[in-house]
CSV table of C-alpha atoms in Angstrom, one decimal:
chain,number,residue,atom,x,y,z
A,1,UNK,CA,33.4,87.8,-42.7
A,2,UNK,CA,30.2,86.1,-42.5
A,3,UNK,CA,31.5,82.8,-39.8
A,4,UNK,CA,34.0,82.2,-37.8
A,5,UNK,CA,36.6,81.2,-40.3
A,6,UNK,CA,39.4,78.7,-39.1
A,7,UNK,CA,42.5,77.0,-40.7
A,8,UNK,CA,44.4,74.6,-41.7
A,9,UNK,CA,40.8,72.5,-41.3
A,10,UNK,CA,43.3,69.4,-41.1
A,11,UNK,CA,46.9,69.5,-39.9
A,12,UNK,CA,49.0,66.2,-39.9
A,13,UNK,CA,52.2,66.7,-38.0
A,14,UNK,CA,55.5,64.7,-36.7
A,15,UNK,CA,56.1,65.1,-33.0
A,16,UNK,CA,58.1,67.4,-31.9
A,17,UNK,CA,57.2,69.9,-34.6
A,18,UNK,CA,55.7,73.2,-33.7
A,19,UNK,CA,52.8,73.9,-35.2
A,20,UNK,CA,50.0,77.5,-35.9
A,21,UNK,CA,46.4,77.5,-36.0
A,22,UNK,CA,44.7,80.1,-37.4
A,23,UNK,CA,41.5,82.3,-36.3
A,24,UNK,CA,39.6,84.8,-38.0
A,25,UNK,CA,36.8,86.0,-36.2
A,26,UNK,CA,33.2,87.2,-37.4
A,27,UNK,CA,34.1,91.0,-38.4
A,28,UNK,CA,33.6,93.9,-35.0
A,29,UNK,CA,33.7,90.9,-32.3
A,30,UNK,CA,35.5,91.5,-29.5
A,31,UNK,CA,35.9,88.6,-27.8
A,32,UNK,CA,37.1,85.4,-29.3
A,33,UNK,CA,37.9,81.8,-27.5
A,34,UNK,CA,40.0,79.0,-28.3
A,35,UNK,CA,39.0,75.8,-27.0
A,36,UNK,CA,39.9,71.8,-27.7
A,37,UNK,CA,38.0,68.6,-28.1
A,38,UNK,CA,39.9,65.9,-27.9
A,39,UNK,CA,37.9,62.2,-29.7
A,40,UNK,CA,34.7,61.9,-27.5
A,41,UNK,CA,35.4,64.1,-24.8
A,42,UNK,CA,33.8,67.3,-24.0
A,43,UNK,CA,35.1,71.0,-24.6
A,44,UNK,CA,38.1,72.3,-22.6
A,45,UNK,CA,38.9,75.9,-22.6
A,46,UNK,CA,42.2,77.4,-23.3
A,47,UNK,CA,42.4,81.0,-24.0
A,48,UNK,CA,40.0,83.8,-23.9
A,49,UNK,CA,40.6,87.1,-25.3
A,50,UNK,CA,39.0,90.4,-24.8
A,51,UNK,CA,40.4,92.8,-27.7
A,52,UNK,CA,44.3,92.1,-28.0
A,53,UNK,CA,44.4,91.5,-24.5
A,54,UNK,CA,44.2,87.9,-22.9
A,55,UNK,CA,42.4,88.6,-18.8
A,56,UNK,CA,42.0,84.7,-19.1
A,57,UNK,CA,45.0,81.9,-19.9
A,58,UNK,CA,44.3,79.8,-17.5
A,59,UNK,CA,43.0,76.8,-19.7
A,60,UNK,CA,46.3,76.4,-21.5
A,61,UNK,CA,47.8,73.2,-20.5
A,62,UNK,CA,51.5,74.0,-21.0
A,63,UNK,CA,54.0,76.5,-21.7
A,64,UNK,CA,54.0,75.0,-24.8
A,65,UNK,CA,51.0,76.2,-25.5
A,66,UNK,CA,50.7,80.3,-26.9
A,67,UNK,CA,48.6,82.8,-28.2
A,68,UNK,CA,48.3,86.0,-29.3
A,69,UNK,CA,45.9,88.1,-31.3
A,70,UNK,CA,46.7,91.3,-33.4
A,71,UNK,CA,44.6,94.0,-34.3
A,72,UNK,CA,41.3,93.3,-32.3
A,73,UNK,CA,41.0,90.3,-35.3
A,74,UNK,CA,42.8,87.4,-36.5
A,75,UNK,CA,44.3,85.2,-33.4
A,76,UNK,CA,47.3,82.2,-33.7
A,77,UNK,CA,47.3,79.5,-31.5
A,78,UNK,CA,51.0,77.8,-31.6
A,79,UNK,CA,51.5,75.0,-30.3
A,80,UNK,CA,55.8,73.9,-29.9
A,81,UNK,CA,57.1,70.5,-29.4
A,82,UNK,CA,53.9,68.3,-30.3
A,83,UNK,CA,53.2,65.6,-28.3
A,84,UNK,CA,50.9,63.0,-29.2
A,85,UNK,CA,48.4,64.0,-26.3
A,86,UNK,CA,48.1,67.4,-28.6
A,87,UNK,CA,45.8,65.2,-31.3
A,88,UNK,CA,42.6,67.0,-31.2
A,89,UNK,CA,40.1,69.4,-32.7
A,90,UNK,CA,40.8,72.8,-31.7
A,91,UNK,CA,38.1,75.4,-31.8
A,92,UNK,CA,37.8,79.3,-32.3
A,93,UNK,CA,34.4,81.1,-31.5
A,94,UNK,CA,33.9,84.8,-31.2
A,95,UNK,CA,31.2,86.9,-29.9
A,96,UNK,CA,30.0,90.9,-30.2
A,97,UNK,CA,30.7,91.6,-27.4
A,98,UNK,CA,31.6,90.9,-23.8
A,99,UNK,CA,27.8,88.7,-23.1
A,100,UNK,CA,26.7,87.9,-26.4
A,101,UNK,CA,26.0,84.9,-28.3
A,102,UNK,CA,28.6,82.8,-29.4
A,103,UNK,CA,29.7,81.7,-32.6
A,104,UNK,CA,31.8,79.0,-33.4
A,105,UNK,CA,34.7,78.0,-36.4
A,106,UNK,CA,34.0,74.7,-38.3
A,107,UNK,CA,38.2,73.6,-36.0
A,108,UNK,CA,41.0,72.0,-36.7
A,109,UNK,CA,42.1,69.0,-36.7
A,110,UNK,CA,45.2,68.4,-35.6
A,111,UNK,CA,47.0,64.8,-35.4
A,112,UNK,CA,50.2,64.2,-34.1
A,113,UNK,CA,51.9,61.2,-35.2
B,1,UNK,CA,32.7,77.0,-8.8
B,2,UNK,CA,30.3,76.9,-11.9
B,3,UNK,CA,29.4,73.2,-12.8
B,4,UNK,CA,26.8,72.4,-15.7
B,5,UNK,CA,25.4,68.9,-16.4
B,6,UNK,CA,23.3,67.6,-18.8
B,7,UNK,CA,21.0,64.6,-19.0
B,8,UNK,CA,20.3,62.6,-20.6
B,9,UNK,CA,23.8,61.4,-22.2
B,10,UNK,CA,22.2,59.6,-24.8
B,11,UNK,CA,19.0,59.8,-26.4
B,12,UNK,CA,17.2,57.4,-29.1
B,13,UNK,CA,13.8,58.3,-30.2
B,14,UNK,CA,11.6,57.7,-33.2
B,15,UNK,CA,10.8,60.7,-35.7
B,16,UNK,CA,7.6,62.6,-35.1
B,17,UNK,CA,8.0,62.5,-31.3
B,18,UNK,CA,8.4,65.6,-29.3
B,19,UNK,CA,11.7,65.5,-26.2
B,20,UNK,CA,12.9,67.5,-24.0
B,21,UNK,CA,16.9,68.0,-22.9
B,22,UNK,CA,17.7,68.9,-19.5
B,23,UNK,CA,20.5,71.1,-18.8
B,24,UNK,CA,21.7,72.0,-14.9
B,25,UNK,CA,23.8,74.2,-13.8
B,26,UNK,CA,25.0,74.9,-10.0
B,27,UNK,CA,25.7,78.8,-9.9
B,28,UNK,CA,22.0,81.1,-10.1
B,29,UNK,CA,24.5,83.7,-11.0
B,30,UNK,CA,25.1,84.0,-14.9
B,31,UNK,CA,24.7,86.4,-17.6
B,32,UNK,CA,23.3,84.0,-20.0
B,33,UNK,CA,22.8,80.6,-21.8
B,34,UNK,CA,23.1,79.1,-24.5
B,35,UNK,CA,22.2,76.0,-26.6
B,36,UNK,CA,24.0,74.5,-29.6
B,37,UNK,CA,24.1,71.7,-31.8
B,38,UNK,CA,26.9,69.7,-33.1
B,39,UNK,CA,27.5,67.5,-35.7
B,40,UNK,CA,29.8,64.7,-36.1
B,41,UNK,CA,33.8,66.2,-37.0
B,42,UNK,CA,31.8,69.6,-37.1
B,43,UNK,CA,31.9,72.8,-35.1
B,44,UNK,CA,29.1,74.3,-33.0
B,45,UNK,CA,26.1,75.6,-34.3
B,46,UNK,CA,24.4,77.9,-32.1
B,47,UNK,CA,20.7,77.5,-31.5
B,48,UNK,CA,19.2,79.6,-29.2
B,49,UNK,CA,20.6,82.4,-26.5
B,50,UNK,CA,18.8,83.3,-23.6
B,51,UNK,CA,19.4,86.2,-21.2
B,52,UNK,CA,19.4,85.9,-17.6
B,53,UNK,CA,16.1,88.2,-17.6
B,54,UNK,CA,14.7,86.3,-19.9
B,55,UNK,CA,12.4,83.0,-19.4
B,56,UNK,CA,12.5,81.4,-22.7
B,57,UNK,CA,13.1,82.0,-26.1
B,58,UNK,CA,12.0,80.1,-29.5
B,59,UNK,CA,13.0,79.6,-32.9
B,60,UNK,CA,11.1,77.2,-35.2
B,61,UNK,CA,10.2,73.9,-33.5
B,62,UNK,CA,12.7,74.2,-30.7
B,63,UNK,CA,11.6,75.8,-28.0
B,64,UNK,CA,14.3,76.7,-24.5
B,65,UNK,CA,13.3,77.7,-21.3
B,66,UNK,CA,14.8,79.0,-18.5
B,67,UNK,CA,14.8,79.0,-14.4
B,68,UNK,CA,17.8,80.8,-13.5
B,69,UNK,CA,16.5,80.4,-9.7
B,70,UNK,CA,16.4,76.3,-9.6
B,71,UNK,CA,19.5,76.3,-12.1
B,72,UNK,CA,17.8,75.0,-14.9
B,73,UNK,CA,16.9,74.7,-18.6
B,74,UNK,CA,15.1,72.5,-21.1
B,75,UNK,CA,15.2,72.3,-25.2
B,76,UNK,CA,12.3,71.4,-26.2
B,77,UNK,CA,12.6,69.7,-29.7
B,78,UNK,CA,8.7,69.6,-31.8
B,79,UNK,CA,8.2,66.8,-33.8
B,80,UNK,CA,11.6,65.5,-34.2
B,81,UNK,CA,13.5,64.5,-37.3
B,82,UNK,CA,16.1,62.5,-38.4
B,83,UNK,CA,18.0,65.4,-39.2
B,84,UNK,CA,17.6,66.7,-35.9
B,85,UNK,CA,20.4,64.0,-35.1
B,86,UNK,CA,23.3,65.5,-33.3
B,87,UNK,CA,24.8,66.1,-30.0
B,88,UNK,CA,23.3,69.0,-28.0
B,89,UNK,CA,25.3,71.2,-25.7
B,90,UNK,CA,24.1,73.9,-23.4
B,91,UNK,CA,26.7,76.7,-22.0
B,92,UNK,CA,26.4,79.2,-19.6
B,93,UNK,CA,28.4,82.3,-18.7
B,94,UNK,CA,28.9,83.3,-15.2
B,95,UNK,CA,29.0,86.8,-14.1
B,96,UNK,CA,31.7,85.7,-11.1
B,97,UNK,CA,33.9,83.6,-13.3
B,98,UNK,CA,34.9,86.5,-16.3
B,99,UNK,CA,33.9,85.8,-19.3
B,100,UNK,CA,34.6,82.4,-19.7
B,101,UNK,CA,31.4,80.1,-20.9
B,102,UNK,CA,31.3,76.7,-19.2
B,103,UNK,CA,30.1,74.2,-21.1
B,104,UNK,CA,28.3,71.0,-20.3
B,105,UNK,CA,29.2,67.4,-21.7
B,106,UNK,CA,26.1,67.3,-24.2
B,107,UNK,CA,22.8,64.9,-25.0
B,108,UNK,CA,23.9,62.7,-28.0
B,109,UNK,CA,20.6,62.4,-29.9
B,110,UNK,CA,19.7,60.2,-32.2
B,111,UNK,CA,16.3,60.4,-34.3
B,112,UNK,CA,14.7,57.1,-36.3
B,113,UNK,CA,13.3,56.7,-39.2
């Protein structure tokens, strides 16, 4: 596709619900990134993948917290049993390869109630 | 470990006038960086990359350099406009560290009329 292209751009959700987020990258990049920006607050990393494969998890911040990515493309960030700390925007950004530029999704917001 | 800061935090200036961002980061040792723009509720708009090899690189009015050996960069921003209005962030990625960008907690700038 021509952007990163990310969904739902909104997602209001009871706690306690599980919820997906959705990432497809720009077409042929090979690594793609899911980060969160919580209100105010700078960029944490979550996940990193390289391909289907994921060298770098170390960013998630609970086992409530998955990924996976299927067929070099799209990627699904799930996120179980939403708490209220979960209320953020979480971002997707890909890149050509393993040290090019990076391009970022427009997120999503998510908002726990 | 890699850590990048950024000053100013904030930065008010009237249209027309030239500024300069500051980015800092601790490790000489990267593969690149980069500098993006982003708006309010919005994703991350990427402005300019620059190599590790490379000293600076330009693209309209902005301008970036680079001096990988004192672990720093500047944005250079030519006669500013309002539109220009936006937070700033600068990343870099390591070479020790994967392939994980770190990112720094952005210049908030804001451009008068």
């Amino acid at each position: 596709g021509a952007g990163v292209s990310q969904s739902p751009s909104n997602k209001v959700t009871e706690k306690g619900k599980d919820v997906e987020l959705r990432c497809d990258p720009i077409s042929g990049h090979t690594a793609l990134y899911w980060y969160r920006q919580s209100l105010g607050q700078g960029l944490e990393f979550l996940i990193y993948f390289q391909g289907n494969s994921a060298p770098d998890k170390s960013g998630l911040p609970s086992d409530r917290f998955s990924a996976e990515r299927t067929g070099g493309s799209v990627s699904t960030l799930t996120i179980q049993r939403t708490q209220q700390e979960d209320s953020a925007v979480y971002l997707c950004a890909s890149s050509p390869e393993g040290v090019g530029e990076l391009f970022f999704g427009e997120g999503s917001r998510l908002t726990v109630l | 470990k890699q850590e990048v800061t950024q000053i100013p935090a904030a930065l008010s200036v009237p249209e027309g006038e030239n500024l300069v961002l500051n980015c800092s980061f601790t490790d000489s040792a990267i593969y690149n960086l980069q500098w993006f723009r982003q708006d309010p509720g919005k994703g991350l708009t990427s402005l300019l990359l620059i190599q590790s090899s490379q000293r600076e690189q330009t693209s309209g009015r902005l301008n970036a350099s680079l001096d990988k050996s004192s672990g720093r960069s500047t944005l250079y921003i030519a006669a500013s406009q309002p539109g220009d209005s936006a937070t700033y962030l600068c990343a870099v990625r390591p070479l020790s560290y994967g392939q994980n960008f770190v990112f720094g907690p952005g210049t908030r700038l804001s451009v008068l009329p």
